[in-house]
Short mmCIF file of C-alpha atoms and ligand atoms in Angstrom, two decimals:
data_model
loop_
_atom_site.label_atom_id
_atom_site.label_comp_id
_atom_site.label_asym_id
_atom_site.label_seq_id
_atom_site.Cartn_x
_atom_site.Cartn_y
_atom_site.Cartn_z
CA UNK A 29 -192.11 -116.78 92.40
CA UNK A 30 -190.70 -118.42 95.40
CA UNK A 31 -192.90 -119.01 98.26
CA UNK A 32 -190.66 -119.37 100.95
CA UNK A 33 -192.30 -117.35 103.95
CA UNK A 34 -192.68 -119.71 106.52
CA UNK A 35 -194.79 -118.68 109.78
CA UNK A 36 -192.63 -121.12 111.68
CA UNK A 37 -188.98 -122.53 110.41
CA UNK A 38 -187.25 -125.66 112.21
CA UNK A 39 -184.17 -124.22 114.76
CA UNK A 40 -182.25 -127.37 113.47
CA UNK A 41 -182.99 -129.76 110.59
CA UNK A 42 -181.42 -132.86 109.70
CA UNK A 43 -180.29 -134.04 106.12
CA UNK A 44 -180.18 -137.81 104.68
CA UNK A 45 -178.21 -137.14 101.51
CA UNK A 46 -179.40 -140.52 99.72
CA UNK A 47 -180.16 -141.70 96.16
CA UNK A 48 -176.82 -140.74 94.74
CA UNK A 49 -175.67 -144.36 93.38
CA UNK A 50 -179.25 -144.82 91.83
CA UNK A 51 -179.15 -141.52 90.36
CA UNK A 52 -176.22 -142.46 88.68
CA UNK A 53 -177.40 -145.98 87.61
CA UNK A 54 -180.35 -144.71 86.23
CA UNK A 55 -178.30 -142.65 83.76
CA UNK A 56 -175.66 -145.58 83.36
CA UNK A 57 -173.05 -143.89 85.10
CA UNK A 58 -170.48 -144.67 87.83
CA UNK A 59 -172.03 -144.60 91.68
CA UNK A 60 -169.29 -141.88 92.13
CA UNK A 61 -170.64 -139.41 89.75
CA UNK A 62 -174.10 -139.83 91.96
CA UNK A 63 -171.58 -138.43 94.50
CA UNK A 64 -169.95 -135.63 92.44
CA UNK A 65 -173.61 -134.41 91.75
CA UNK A 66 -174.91 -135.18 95.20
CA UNK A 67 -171.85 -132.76 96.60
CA UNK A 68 -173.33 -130.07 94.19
CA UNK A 69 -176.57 -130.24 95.72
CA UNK A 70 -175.14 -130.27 99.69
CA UNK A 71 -173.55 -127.03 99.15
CA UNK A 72 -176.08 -125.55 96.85
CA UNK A 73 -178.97 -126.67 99.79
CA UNK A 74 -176.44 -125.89 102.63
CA UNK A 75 -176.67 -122.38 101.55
CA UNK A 76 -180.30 -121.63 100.30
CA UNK A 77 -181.40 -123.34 104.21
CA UNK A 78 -179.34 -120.64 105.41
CA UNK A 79 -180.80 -117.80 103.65
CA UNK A 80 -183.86 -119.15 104.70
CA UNK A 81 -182.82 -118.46 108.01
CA UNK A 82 -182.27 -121.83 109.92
CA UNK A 83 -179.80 -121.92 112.18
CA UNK A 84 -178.62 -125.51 111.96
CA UNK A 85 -178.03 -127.80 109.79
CA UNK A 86 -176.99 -131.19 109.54
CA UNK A 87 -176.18 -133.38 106.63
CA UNK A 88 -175.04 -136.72 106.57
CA UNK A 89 -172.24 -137.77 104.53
CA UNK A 90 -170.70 -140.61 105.65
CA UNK A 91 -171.66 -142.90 108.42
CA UNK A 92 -169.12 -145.31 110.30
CA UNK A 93 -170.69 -148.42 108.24
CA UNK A 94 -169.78 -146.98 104.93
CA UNK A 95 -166.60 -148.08 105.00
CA UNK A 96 -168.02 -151.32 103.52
CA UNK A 97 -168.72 -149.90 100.46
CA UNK A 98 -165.86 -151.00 97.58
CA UNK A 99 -162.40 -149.24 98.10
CA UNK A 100 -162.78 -146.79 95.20
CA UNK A 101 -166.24 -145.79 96.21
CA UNK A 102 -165.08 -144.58 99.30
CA UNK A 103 -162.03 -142.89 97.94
CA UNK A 104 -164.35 -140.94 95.69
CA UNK A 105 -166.07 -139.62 98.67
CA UNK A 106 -163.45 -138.56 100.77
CA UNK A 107 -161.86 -136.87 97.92
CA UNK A 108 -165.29 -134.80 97.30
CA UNK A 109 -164.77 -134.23 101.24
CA UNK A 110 -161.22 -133.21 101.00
CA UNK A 111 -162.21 -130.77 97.60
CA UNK A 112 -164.94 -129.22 99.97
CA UNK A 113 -162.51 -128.87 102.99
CA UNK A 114 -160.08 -126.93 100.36
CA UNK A 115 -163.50 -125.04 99.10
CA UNK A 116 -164.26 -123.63 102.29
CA UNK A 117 -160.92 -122.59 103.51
CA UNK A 118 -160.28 -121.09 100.25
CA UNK A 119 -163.44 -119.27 100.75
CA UNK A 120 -163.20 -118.83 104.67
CA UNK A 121 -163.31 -114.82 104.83
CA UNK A 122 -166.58 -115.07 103.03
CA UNK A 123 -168.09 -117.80 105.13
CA UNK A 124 -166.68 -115.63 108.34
CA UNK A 125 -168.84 -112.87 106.90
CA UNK A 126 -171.96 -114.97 106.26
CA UNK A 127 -171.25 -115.89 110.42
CA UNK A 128 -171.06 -119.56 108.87
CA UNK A 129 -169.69 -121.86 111.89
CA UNK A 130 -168.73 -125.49 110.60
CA UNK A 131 -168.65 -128.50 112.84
CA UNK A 132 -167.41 -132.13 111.45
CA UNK A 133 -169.76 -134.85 113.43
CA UNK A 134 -167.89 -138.03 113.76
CA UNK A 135 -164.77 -140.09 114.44
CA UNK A 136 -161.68 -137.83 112.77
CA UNK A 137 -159.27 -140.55 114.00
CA UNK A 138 -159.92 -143.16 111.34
CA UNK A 139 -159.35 -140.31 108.70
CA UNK A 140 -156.58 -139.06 107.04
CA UNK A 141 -153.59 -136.53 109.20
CA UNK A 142 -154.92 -133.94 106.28
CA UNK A 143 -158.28 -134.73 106.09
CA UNK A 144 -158.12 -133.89 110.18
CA UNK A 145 -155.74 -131.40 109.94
CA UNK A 146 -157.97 -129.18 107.33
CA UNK A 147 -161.35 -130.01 109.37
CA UNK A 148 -159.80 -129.03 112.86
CA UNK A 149 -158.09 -125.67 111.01
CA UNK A 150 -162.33 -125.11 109.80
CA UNK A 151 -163.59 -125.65 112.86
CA UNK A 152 -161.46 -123.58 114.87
CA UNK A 153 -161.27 -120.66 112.59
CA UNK A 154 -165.51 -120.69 111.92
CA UNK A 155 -165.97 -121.15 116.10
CA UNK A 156 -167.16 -117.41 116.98
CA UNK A 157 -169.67 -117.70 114.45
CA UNK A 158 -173.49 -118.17 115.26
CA UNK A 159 -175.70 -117.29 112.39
CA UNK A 160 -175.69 -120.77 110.64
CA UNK A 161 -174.28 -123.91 111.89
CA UNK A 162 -173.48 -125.95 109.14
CA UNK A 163 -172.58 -129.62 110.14
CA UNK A 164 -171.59 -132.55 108.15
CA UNK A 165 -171.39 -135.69 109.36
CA UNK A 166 -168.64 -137.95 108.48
CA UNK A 167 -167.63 -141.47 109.91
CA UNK A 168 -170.97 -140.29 112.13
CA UNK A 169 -172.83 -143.16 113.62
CA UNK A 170 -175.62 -142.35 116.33
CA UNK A 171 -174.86 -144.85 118.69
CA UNK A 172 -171.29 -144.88 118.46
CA UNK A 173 -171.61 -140.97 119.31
CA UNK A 174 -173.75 -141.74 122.31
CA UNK A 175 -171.66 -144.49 123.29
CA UNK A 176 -168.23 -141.91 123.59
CA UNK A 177 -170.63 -139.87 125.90
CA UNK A 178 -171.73 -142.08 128.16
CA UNK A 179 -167.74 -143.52 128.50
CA UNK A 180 -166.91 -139.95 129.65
CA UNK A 181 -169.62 -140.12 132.23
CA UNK A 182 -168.25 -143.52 133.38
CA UNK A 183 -164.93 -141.61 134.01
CA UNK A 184 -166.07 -139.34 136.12
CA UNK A 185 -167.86 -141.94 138.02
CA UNK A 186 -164.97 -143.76 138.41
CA UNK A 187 -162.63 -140.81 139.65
CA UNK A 188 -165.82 -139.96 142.09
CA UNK A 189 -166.57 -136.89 140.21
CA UNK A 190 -169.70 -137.36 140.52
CA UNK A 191 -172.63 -140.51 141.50
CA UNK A 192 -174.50 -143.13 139.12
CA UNK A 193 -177.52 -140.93 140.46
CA UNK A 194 -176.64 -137.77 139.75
CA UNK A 195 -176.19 -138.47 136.00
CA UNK A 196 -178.34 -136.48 134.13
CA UNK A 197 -179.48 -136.48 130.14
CA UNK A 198 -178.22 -132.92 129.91
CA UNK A 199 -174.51 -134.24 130.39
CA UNK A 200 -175.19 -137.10 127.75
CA UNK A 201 -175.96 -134.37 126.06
CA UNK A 202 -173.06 -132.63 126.78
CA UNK A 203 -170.51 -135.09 125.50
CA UNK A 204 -171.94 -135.20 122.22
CA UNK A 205 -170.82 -133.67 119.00
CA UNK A 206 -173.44 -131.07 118.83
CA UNK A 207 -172.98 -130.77 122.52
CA UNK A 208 -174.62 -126.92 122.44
CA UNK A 209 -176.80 -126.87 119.40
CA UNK A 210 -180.47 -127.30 119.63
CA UNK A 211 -182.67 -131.07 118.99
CA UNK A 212 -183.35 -131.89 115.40
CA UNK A 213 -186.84 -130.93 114.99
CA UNK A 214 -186.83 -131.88 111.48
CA UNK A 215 -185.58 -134.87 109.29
CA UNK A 216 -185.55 -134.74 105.94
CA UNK A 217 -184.32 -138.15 103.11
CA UNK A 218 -185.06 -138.19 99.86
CA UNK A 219 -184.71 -140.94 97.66
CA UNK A 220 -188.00 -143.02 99.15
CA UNK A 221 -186.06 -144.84 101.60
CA UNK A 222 -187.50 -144.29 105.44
CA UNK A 223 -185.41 -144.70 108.13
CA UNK A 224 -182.63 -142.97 110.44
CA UNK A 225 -179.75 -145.07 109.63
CA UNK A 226 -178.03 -144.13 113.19
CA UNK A 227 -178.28 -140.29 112.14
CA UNK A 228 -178.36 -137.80 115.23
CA UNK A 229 -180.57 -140.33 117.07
CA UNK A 230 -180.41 -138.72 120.22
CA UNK A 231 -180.66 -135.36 118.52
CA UNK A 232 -183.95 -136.84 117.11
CA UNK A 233 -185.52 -137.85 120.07
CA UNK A 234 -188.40 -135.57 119.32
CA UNK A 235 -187.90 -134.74 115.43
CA UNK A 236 -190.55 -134.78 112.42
CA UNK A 237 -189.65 -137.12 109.68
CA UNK A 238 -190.15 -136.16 105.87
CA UNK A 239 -189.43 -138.04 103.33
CA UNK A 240 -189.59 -138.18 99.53
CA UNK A 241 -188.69 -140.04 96.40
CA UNK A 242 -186.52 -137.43 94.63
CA UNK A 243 -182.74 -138.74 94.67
CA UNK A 244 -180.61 -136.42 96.30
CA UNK A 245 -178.79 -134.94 93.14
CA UNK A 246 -182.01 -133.95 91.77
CA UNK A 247 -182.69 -132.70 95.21
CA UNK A 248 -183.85 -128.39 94.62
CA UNK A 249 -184.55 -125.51 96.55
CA UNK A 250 -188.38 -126.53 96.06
CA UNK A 251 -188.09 -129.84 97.65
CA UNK A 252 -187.12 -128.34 100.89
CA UNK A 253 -189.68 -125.70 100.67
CA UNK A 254 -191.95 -128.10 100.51
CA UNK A 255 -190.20 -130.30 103.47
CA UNK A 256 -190.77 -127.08 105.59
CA UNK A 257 -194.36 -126.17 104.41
CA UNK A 258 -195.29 -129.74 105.79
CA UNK A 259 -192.77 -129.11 108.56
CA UNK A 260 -195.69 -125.68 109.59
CA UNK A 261 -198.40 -128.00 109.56
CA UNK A 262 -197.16 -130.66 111.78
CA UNK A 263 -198.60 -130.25 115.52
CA UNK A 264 -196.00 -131.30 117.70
CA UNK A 265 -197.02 -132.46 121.14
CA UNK A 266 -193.58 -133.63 122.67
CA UNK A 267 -195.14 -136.16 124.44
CA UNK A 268 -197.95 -133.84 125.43
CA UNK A 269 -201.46 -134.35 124.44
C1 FPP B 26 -176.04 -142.16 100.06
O1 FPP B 26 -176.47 -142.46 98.75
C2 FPP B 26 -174.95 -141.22 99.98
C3 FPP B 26 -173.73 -141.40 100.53
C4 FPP B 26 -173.37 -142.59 101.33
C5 FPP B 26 -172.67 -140.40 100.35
C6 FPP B 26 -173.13 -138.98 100.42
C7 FPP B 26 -172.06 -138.16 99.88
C8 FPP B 26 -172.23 -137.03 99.19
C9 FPP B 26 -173.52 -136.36 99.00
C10 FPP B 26 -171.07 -136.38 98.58
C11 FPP B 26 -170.05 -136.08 99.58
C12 FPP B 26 -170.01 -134.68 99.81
C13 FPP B 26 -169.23 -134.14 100.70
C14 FPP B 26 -169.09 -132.68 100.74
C15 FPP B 26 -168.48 -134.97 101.66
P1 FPP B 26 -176.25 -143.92 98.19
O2 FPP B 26 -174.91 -143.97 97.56
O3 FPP B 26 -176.45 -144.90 99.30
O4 FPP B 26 -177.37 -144.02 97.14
P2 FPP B 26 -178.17 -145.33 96.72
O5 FPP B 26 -179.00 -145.73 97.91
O6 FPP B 26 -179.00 -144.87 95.58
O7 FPP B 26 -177.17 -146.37 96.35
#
């Protein structure tokens, strides 16, 4: 049996969906297909964290420096993106009752009109709903996020809104994509690699890392159990002793 009672669950935890191109080397297959099975497991994860009763969640899909990958790479991708944008507004009344809300981190503008057009219709539609925030981050990069802030800011310093001193983190805060959701107190990537990679780095100021060597496709309901047992033990002191 499942043993998925946790005495204390993260408010918001962060997902690293790597591994898919070795998954699919390993088995002498295209990268893409990595990415076909790799979209499997977001949606199959996205919704077994939200039984599970966390609030948010973030994954990480594509990042503003993936655009170097090769042409067809990408394509596959963003078509997986644009088949789950069609997914979920084909399925919106059921997401509405699940009180799903979904939020697209990132630059839309270097996107397709569709690609926008379907993620704005999403995120309008979903925006009353609180029981699970489901984000996915695409052409997301970190510092280019906290970058956009802090150019607002300047604005209203300019105009004389308001003084270099009186800027506060809470409205750096403000002008980011997750403006109102809570910090990341959890970060989870698979596939042995261990870093951020410019993922929700302020977010993460304060966040628990976990990491594993299972490649994302072969990424189960068990892995994140366990990602959230070790998630109880951890003693966080913020800073604190
Ligand atoms: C990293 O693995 C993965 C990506 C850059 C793409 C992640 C995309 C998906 C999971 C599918 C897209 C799904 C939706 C719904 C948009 P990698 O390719 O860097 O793996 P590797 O390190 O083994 O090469």
């Amino acid at each position: 049996m499942a043993d998925n009672n946790f005495s204390v669950l993260p408010a918001h935890i962060g997902i690293i969906m790597d591994g898919n191109g070795r998954w699919a080397k390993s088995r002498g297959l295209p990268r893409k297909m990595g990415h076909i099975e790799g979209a499997k497991t977001f949606r199959r994860i996205g919704e077994y964290a939200g039984d599970l009763g966390i609030r948010h969640i973030s994954f990480y899909a594509f990042s503003t420096e993936n655009w170097a990958r090769p042409e067809d790479e990408v394509n596959a991708i963003m078509k997986l993106f644009g088949d789950y944008l069609k997914e979920a507004e084909d399925r919106l009344q059921e997401n509405i009752e699940k009180g799903i809300r979904l939020r697209f981190l990132g630059d839309k503008d270097a996107l397709t009109p569709e690609l926008r057009a379907a993620m704005e219709y999403l995120e309008n539609a979903t925006k009353d709903m609180d029981k699970v925030n489901l984000n996915l981050a695409i052409n997301y990069g970190g510092q280019q996020e906290i970058l956009h802030s802090v150019k607002n800011i300047a604005r209203d310093v300019l105009s004389g809104k308001i003084k270099p001193d009186e800027i506060t983190s809470d409205m750096i805060q403000q002008g980011l994509y997750t403006a109102e959701q809570p910090p990341v107190d959890l970060v989870i990537r698979p596939s042995g690699e261990q870093r951020l990679s410019n993922f929700l780095l302020w977010q993460s100021a304060y966040a628990e890392f976990w990491y594993s060597d299972v490649l994302w496709p072969d990424f189960t309901e068990r892995d994140l159990d366990e990602a959230l047992r070790a998630y109880e033990k951890r003693n966080r002191r913020f800073g604190g002793v």
